[in-house]
Amino acid sequence: MDEHSLVAVLGAGRTAAECSAWVANCGLKVLWGVPHPLDPSEARRQLTTRRHPLLYSPHLAASVRCASWQEFLAALPEAGWLIVCQEGPSETLAVQLLAVRTRLTSRQTMLVDSVAARLSSLLGSLADEALSRRTFGVRLYPDLTRARLVGLVSPSAASSDDRRLVAEFCDRALGKRVAWYPDEIGSGGWSIWVASLLLAVAVAERLQLPLEVADHLTARLGFAREGAFTDTDRFGLDRLLRLADALSSAVPGWSVPIPGTLRLLVERGSTGASKGRGFYRTESPRERMPLDLVTHAYREPMADTEPCELGRLSLDGMRSLA
């Protein structure tokens, strides 16, 4: 069996489903392990839902084997790679990795969807030097089906050959270019995501772009899951601002400006969906009023958010990007 032909994925959330679909869409076999006590059949339905299909074609579902915890551990030695997308407390993930460690072979590499600080803590609890050298931090956000870049954090003990193998796997087998980030406050994917959101807000401000149009475009381009402004509201504007401030002081060469609208909303206490006010004001689950980036007041939503609305952009706004 080719070392790339079977990829194991551990997790039960949305990220694990997207990761399994991503690997299957690339033509590889997937062993998706669903931790106890969750039901593998429930997890599998996330792949085949008709409203938001994750697979390019229904027949690709046959490439994904959803396994219970015990079945996953038994079949794990057959996989060449393990991608861990487990959401939950660090203690739970550490226990699962301890069980996984006994089944991994010397040729297997593990990618853990975790910020760098949490990853270091997890590796310390494993007390396995060889496995620590082959365990890389990865950020898979925002959208695996469209994003072309994946951020990775290399363990300090990894050699140049270890890094090269991981980069080749992401590039050749999964169609993702790798960005290596050594920062301590978060993995590369966080840096890429924060920069993408900040730039999206800045461009929308300069173009006086309606939020609905900006969300539509950033979602279509793969910069955000449901649109840059919708994703930011759900994440929390205050959290994004703290991350941006931390990155600006921790990452050498970081030069992404923080838009004035973001700081203004945080100062107002409009920090996102949890408060009911952010870039959108939520009156009810079906009624959202977007913020006007010029007047900073909420307005009635537009009836149509198709890209043809780009025709409303001013020439002055377009020249400002030149």
Short mmCIF file of C-alpha atoms in Angstrom, two decimals:
data_model
loop_
_atom_site.label_atom_id
_atom_site.label_comp_id
_atom_site.label_asym_id
_atom_site.label_seq_id
_atom_site.Cartn_x
_atom_site.Cartn_y
_atom_site.Cartn_z
CA MET A 1 0.00 0.00 0.00
CA ASP A 2 1.31 3.47 -0.90
CA GLU A 3 2.20 5.50 2.20
CA HIS A 4 -0.22 8.24 1.13
CA SER A 5 -3.12 6.00 0.12
CA LEU A 6 -4.72 5.84 3.59
CA VAL A 7 -4.99 8.85 5.88
CA ALA A 8 -6.42 8.55 9.39
CA VAL A 9 -8.52 11.39 10.81
CA LEU A 10 -9.45 11.58 14.50
CA GLY A 11 -12.34 13.76 15.66
CA ALA A 12 -16.11 14.15 15.60
CA GLY A 13 -16.77 17.84 14.93
CA ARG A 14 -17.26 19.90 11.81
CA THR A 15 -13.51 20.29 11.29
CA ALA A 16 -13.00 16.51 11.28
CA ALA A 17 -15.81 16.11 8.73
CA GLU A 18 -14.30 18.76 6.47
CA CYS A 19 -10.85 17.23 6.83
CA SER A 20 -12.13 13.74 5.94
CA ALA A 21 -13.96 15.13 2.91
CA TRP A 22 -10.89 17.13 1.88
CA VAL A 23 -8.70 14.01 1.88
CA ALA A 24 -11.34 11.92 0.05
CA ASN A 25 -11.77 14.65 -2.57
CA CYS A 26 -8.03 14.34 -3.25
CA GLY A 27 -8.51 10.68 -4.19
CA LEU A 28 -7.18 9.11 -0.99
CA LYS A 29 -8.75 6.58 1.37
CA VAL A 30 -9.82 7.88 4.76
CA LEU A 31 -10.09 6.15 8.12
CA TRP A 32 -12.24 8.50 10.18
CA GLY A 33 -12.11 7.61 13.86
CA VAL A 34 -15.01 8.88 15.95
CA PRO A 35 -14.14 8.95 19.69
CA HIS A 36 -16.35 7.15 22.20
CA PRO A 37 -19.25 7.56 22.95
CA LEU A 38 -20.19 9.26 19.68
CA ASP A 39 -21.91 7.35 16.88
CA PRO A 40 -19.94 6.91 13.61
CA SER A 41 -23.18 6.82 11.60
CA GLU A 42 -24.12 10.27 12.91
CA ALA A 43 -20.70 11.59 11.92
CA ARG A 44 -21.01 10.12 8.45
CA ARG A 45 -24.21 12.07 7.81
CA GLN A 46 -22.15 15.25 7.88
CA LEU A 47 -20.48 14.10 4.66
CA THR A 48 -23.67 13.34 2.78
CA THR A 49 -25.97 16.17 3.83
CA ARG A 50 -27.65 17.60 0.76
CA ARG A 51 -27.79 21.20 1.90
CA HIS A 52 -24.03 21.70 2.27
CA PRO A 53 -22.26 18.73 0.63
CA LEU A 54 -18.62 18.37 1.61
CA LEU A 55 -17.76 15.75 -1.00
CA TYR A 56 -17.32 16.65 -4.65
CA SER A 57 -19.37 13.60 -5.65
CA PRO A 58 -21.62 11.20 -3.69
CA HIS A 59 -19.60 8.17 -4.79
CA LEU A 60 -16.59 9.50 -2.84
CA ALA A 61 -18.41 8.58 0.37
CA ALA A 62 -17.22 5.02 -0.26
CA SER A 63 -13.63 6.25 0.26
CA VAL A 64 -14.36 7.26 3.85
CA ARG A 65 -14.61 4.59 6.53
CA CYS A 66 -16.22 5.92 9.72
CA ALA A 67 -14.98 3.75 12.56
CA SER A 68 -15.70 3.51 16.25
CA TRP A 69 -12.87 4.17 18.69
CA GLN A 70 -11.82 0.53 19.03
CA GLU A 71 -12.05 -0.11 15.27
CA PHE A 72 -10.01 3.03 14.64
CA LEU A 73 -7.21 1.95 16.98
CA ALA A 74 -7.09 -1.50 15.39
CA ALA A 75 -6.82 -0.14 11.83
CA LEU A 76 -4.53 2.82 12.63
CA PRO A 77 -1.21 1.04 11.84
CA GLU A 78 -2.32 0.76 8.18
CA ALA A 79 -2.40 4.57 7.77
CA GLY A 80 0.60 6.60 6.71
CA TRP A 81 -0.60 9.84 8.27
CA LEU A 82 -2.78 10.85 11.20
CA ILE A 83 -4.64 14.17 11.29
CA VAL A 84 -6.13 15.00 14.70
CA CYS A 85 -9.08 17.42 14.65
CA GLN A 86 -10.46 16.67 18.08
CA GLU A 87 -12.40 19.52 19.67
CA GLY A 88 -12.65 19.60 23.44
CA PRO A 89 -10.56 19.87 26.60
CA SER A 90 -6.81 19.34 26.41
CA GLU A 91 -7.07 16.56 28.99
CA THR A 92 -9.44 14.54 26.76
CA LEU A 93 -7.18 14.97 23.76
CA ALA A 94 -4.11 13.96 25.78
CA VAL A 95 -5.77 10.70 26.88
CA GLN A 96 -6.72 9.91 23.29
CA LEU A 97 -3.20 10.61 22.03
CA LEU A 98 -1.77 8.34 24.71
CA ALA A 99 -3.92 5.52 23.32
CA VAL A 100 -3.02 6.41 19.75
CA ARG A 101 0.70 6.46 20.55
CA THR A 102 0.75 2.71 21.21
CA ARG A 103 -0.55 2.03 17.68
CA LEU A 104 1.61 4.41 15.66
CA THR A 105 4.62 3.10 13.76
CA SER A 106 7.96 4.82 13.23
CA ARG A 107 6.98 5.86 9.69
CA GLN A 108 3.79 7.67 10.65
CA THR A 109 3.50 11.44 11.07
CA MET A 110 0.80 13.19 13.10
CA LEU A 111 -0.75 16.58 12.32
CA VAL A 112 -2.66 18.09 15.25
CA ASP A 113 -5.14 20.92 14.73
CA SER A 114 -4.04 22.94 17.74
CA VAL A 115 -2.44 26.24 18.64
CA ALA A 116 1.26 25.99 19.37
CA ALA A 117 1.03 26.50 23.13
CA ARG A 118 -1.54 23.73 23.51
CA LEU A 119 0.47 21.47 21.20
CA SER A 120 3.62 21.87 23.32
CA SER A 121 1.66 20.93 26.43
CA LEU A 122 0.21 17.85 24.74
CA LEU A 123 3.59 16.66 23.51
CA GLY A 124 5.03 17.13 26.98
CA SER A 125 2.34 14.87 28.43
CA LEU A 126 3.16 12.12 25.91
CA ALA A 127 6.81 11.98 26.98
CA ASP A 128 7.72 10.36 23.67
CA GLU A 129 10.67 12.06 21.97
CA ALA A 130 10.36 10.15 18.70
CA LEU A 131 6.64 10.93 18.36
CA SER A 132 7.16 14.55 19.35
CA ARG A 133 9.60 14.96 16.47
CA ARG A 134 6.94 13.70 14.03
CA THR A 135 4.00 15.73 15.43
CA PHE A 136 3.25 19.02 13.70
CA GLY A 137 0.73 21.70 14.58
CA VAL A 138 -1.68 22.58 11.79
CA ARG A 139 -4.48 25.09 11.31
CA LEU A 140 -7.05 23.92 8.76
CA TYR A 141 -9.34 26.98 8.93
CA PRO A 142 -11.01 28.62 7.04
CA ASP A 143 -12.31 26.34 4.28
CA LEU A 144 -10.58 23.12 3.30
CA THR A 145 -12.46 22.74 0.04
CA ARG A 146 -11.25 26.06 -1.36
CA ALA A 147 -8.29 27.41 0.63
CA ARG A 148 -4.97 26.69 -1.07
CA LEU A 149 -2.72 27.32 1.92
CA VAL A 150 -2.26 25.48 5.20
CA GLY A 151 -0.33 26.83 8.17
CA LEU A 152 2.05 24.49 10.00
CA VAL A 153 4.12 24.73 13.17
CA SER A 154 7.16 22.49 13.28
CA PRO A 155 8.25 20.83 16.55
CA SER A 156 11.65 22.02 17.73
CA ALA A 157 13.12 18.52 17.40
CA ALA A 158 12.03 18.05 13.77
CA SER A 159 14.76 17.77 11.17
CA SER A 160 14.78 19.39 7.73
CA ASP A 161 13.87 15.99 6.25
CA ASP A 162 10.85 15.73 8.56
CA ARG A 163 9.67 19.16 7.45
CA ARG A 164 10.26 18.32 3.79
CA LEU A 165 8.17 15.13 4.01
CA VAL A 166 5.25 16.99 5.58
CA ALA A 167 5.43 19.76 2.98
CA GLU A 168 5.51 17.22 0.14
CA PHE A 169 2.52 15.35 1.58
CA CYS A 170 0.45 18.55 1.82
CA ASP A 171 1.56 19.73 -1.63
CA ARG A 172 1.52 16.56 -3.73
CA ALA A 173 -1.13 14.44 -2.02
CA LEU A 174 -3.50 17.10 -0.69
CA GLY A 175 -2.95 20.04 -3.03
CA LYS A 176 -2.06 22.50 -0.24
CA ARG A 177 0.89 24.84 -0.11
CA VAL A 178 2.56 25.04 3.31
CA ALA A 179 3.36 28.18 5.27
CA TRP A 180 5.74 27.53 8.18
CA TYR A 181 5.15 29.68 11.25
CA PRO A 182 7.28 29.40 14.40
CA ASP A 183 5.30 31.89 16.49
CA GLU A 184 4.40 30.87 20.03
CA ILE A 185 0.99 32.49 20.43
CA GLY A 186 -0.65 30.50 17.68
CA SER A 187 0.03 28.37 14.63
CA GLY A 188 0.45 29.66 11.11
CA GLY A 189 -3.18 29.15 10.20
CA TRP A 190 -4.22 31.60 12.90
CA SER A 191 -1.82 34.21 11.51
CA ILE A 192 -3.12 33.68 7.97
CA TRP A 193 -6.73 33.82 9.11
CA VAL A 194 -6.30 36.97 11.21
CA ALA A 195 -4.46 38.73 8.38
CA SER A 196 -7.18 37.71 5.89
CA LEU A 197 -9.97 39.10 8.07
CA LEU A 198 -8.16 42.36 8.79
CA LEU A 199 -7.40 42.93 5.11
CA ALA A 200 -10.98 42.08 4.13
CA VAL A 201 -12.30 44.73 6.53
CA ALA A 202 -9.74 47.28 5.33
CA VAL A 203 -10.56 46.72 1.64
CA ALA A 204 -14.31 46.84 2.29
CA GLU A 205 -13.83 50.15 4.13
CA ARG A 206 -11.83 51.71 1.30
CA LEU A 207 -14.27 50.53 -1.36
CA GLN A 208 -17.31 51.42 0.75
CA LEU A 209 -18.44 47.87 0.06
CA PRO A 210 -21.77 46.62 1.50
CA LEU A 211 -21.16 43.90 4.09
CA GLU A 212 -23.45 41.46 2.30
CA VAL A 213 -21.37 41.74 -0.88
CA ALA A 214 -18.08 41.46 1.01
CA ASP A 215 -19.34 38.34 2.81
CA HIS A 216 -20.51 36.82 -0.46
CA LEU A 217 -17.16 37.43 -2.18
CA THR A 218 -14.92 36.27 0.68
CA ALA A 219 -16.96 33.09 1.08
CA ARG A 220 -16.81 32.36 -2.66
CA LEU A 221 -13.06 32.96 -2.74
CA GLY A 222 -12.47 30.64 0.22
CA PHE A 223 -11.20 33.31 2.63
CA ALA A 224 -14.00 32.63 5.10
CA ARG A 225 -16.55 29.95 5.82
CA GLU A 226 -19.69 32.09 5.68
CA GLY A 227 -18.13 35.45 4.86
CA ALA A 228 -15.38 37.46 6.53
CA PHE A 229 -17.73 39.69 8.52
CA THR A 230 -20.09 36.89 9.58
CA ASP A 231 -17.14 34.74 10.69
CA THR A 232 -15.65 37.66 12.61
CA ASP A 233 -18.92 38.29 14.45
CA ARG A 234 -19.08 34.63 15.49
CA PHE A 235 -15.45 34.56 16.56
CA GLY A 236 -15.70 37.80 18.52
CA LEU A 237 -14.37 41.20 17.50
CA ASP A 238 -12.62 41.67 20.84
CA ARG A 239 -10.86 38.30 20.49
CA LEU A 240 -9.78 39.16 16.95
CA LEU A 241 -8.43 42.52 18.11
CA ARG A 242 -6.44 40.91 20.94
CA LEU A 243 -4.98 38.36 18.51
CA ALA A 244 -4.08 41.07 16.00
CA ASP A 245 -2.34 43.15 18.69
CA ALA A 246 -0.45 40.07 19.93
CA LEU A 247 0.65 39.08 16.43
CA SER A 248 1.84 42.61 15.62
CA SER A 249 4.25 42.46 18.56
CA ALA A 250 5.23 38.77 18.35
CA VAL A 251 5.67 38.10 14.62
CA PRO A 252 8.67 39.80 12.94
CA GLY A 253 7.67 41.80 9.90
CA TRP A 254 3.95 41.79 10.73
CA SER A 255 2.57 44.86 8.93
CA VAL A 256 -1.18 44.21 8.65
CA PRO A 257 -3.03 47.37 9.78
CA ILE A 258 -5.96 47.15 12.17
CA PRO A 259 -9.03 48.85 10.62
CA GLY A 260 -10.57 51.74 12.50
CA THR A 261 -14.06 50.20 12.29
CA LEU A 262 -12.91 47.16 14.25
CA ARG A 263 -11.51 49.24 17.11
CA LEU A 264 -14.57 51.50 17.10
CA LEU A 265 -16.99 48.58 17.46
CA VAL A 266 -14.97 47.04 20.29
CA GLU A 267 -14.89 50.39 22.12
CA ARG A 268 -18.69 50.56 21.76
CA GLY A 269 -19.03 47.08 23.25
CA SER A 270 -20.34 45.70 19.94
CA THR A 271 -18.11 42.63 20.02
CA GLY A 272 -20.05 40.19 17.84
CA ALA A 273 -22.80 37.62 17.76
CA SER A 274 -22.61 36.87 21.49
CA LYS A 275 -23.65 40.49 22.22
CA GLY A 276 -26.13 40.72 19.37
CA ARG A 277 -24.12 43.55 17.81
CA GLY A 278 -20.95 43.53 15.76
CA PHE A 279 -20.66 44.00 12.05
CA TYR A 280 -24.27 42.80 12.07
CA ARG A 281 -27.03 43.60 14.56
CA THR A 282 -29.08 40.48 15.19
CA GLU A 283 -32.73 41.13 16.00
CA SER A 284 -33.70 37.46 15.56
CA PRO A 285 -32.11 34.38 13.97
CA ARG A 286 -33.59 35.41 10.60
CA GLU A 287 -33.18 39.17 10.85
CA ARG A 288 -29.73 40.74 10.66
CA MET A 289 -29.02 44.41 10.04
CA PRO A 290 -25.57 45.06 8.53
CA LEU A 291 -23.31 47.93 9.54
CA ASP A 292 -22.71 50.75 7.09
CA LEU A 293 -18.93 51.11 6.96
CA VAL A 294 -19.21 54.83 6.14
CA THR A 295 -21.74 56.05 8.70
CA HIS A 296 -21.11 53.24 11.23
CA ALA A 297 -24.87 52.91 11.68
CA TYR A 298 -26.94 49.77 11.12
CA ARG A 299 -29.20 49.72 8.05
CA GLU A 300 -31.77 47.52 6.39
CA PRO A 301 -30.28 44.53 4.53
CA MET A 302 -29.96 44.58 0.75
CA ALA A 303 -32.37 42.49 -1.29
CA ASP A 304 -29.68 41.11 -3.60
CA THR A 305 -26.08 40.23 -2.72
CA GLU A 306 -24.90 38.86 -6.03
CA PRO A 307 -21.48 39.99 -7.36
CA CYS A 308 -23.20 42.31 -9.85
CA GLU A 309 -23.53 44.73 -6.92
CA LEU A 310 -19.83 45.43 -7.39
CA GLY A 311 -20.95 47.80 -10.13
CA ARG A 312 -22.00 50.20 -7.38
CA LEU A 313 -18.41 50.77 -6.26
CA SER A 314 -17.17 54.30 -6.68
CA LEU A 315 -14.26 55.09 -8.98
CA ASP A 316 -12.57 56.86 -6.09
CA GLY A 317 -12.77 53.66 -4.06
CA MET A 318 -11.26 51.61 -6.87
CA ARG A 319 -8.43 54.14 -7.35
CA SER A 320 -7.61 53.95 -3.66
CA LEU A 321 -6.44 50.36 -4.12
CA ALA A 322 -4.04 51.23 -6.91
#
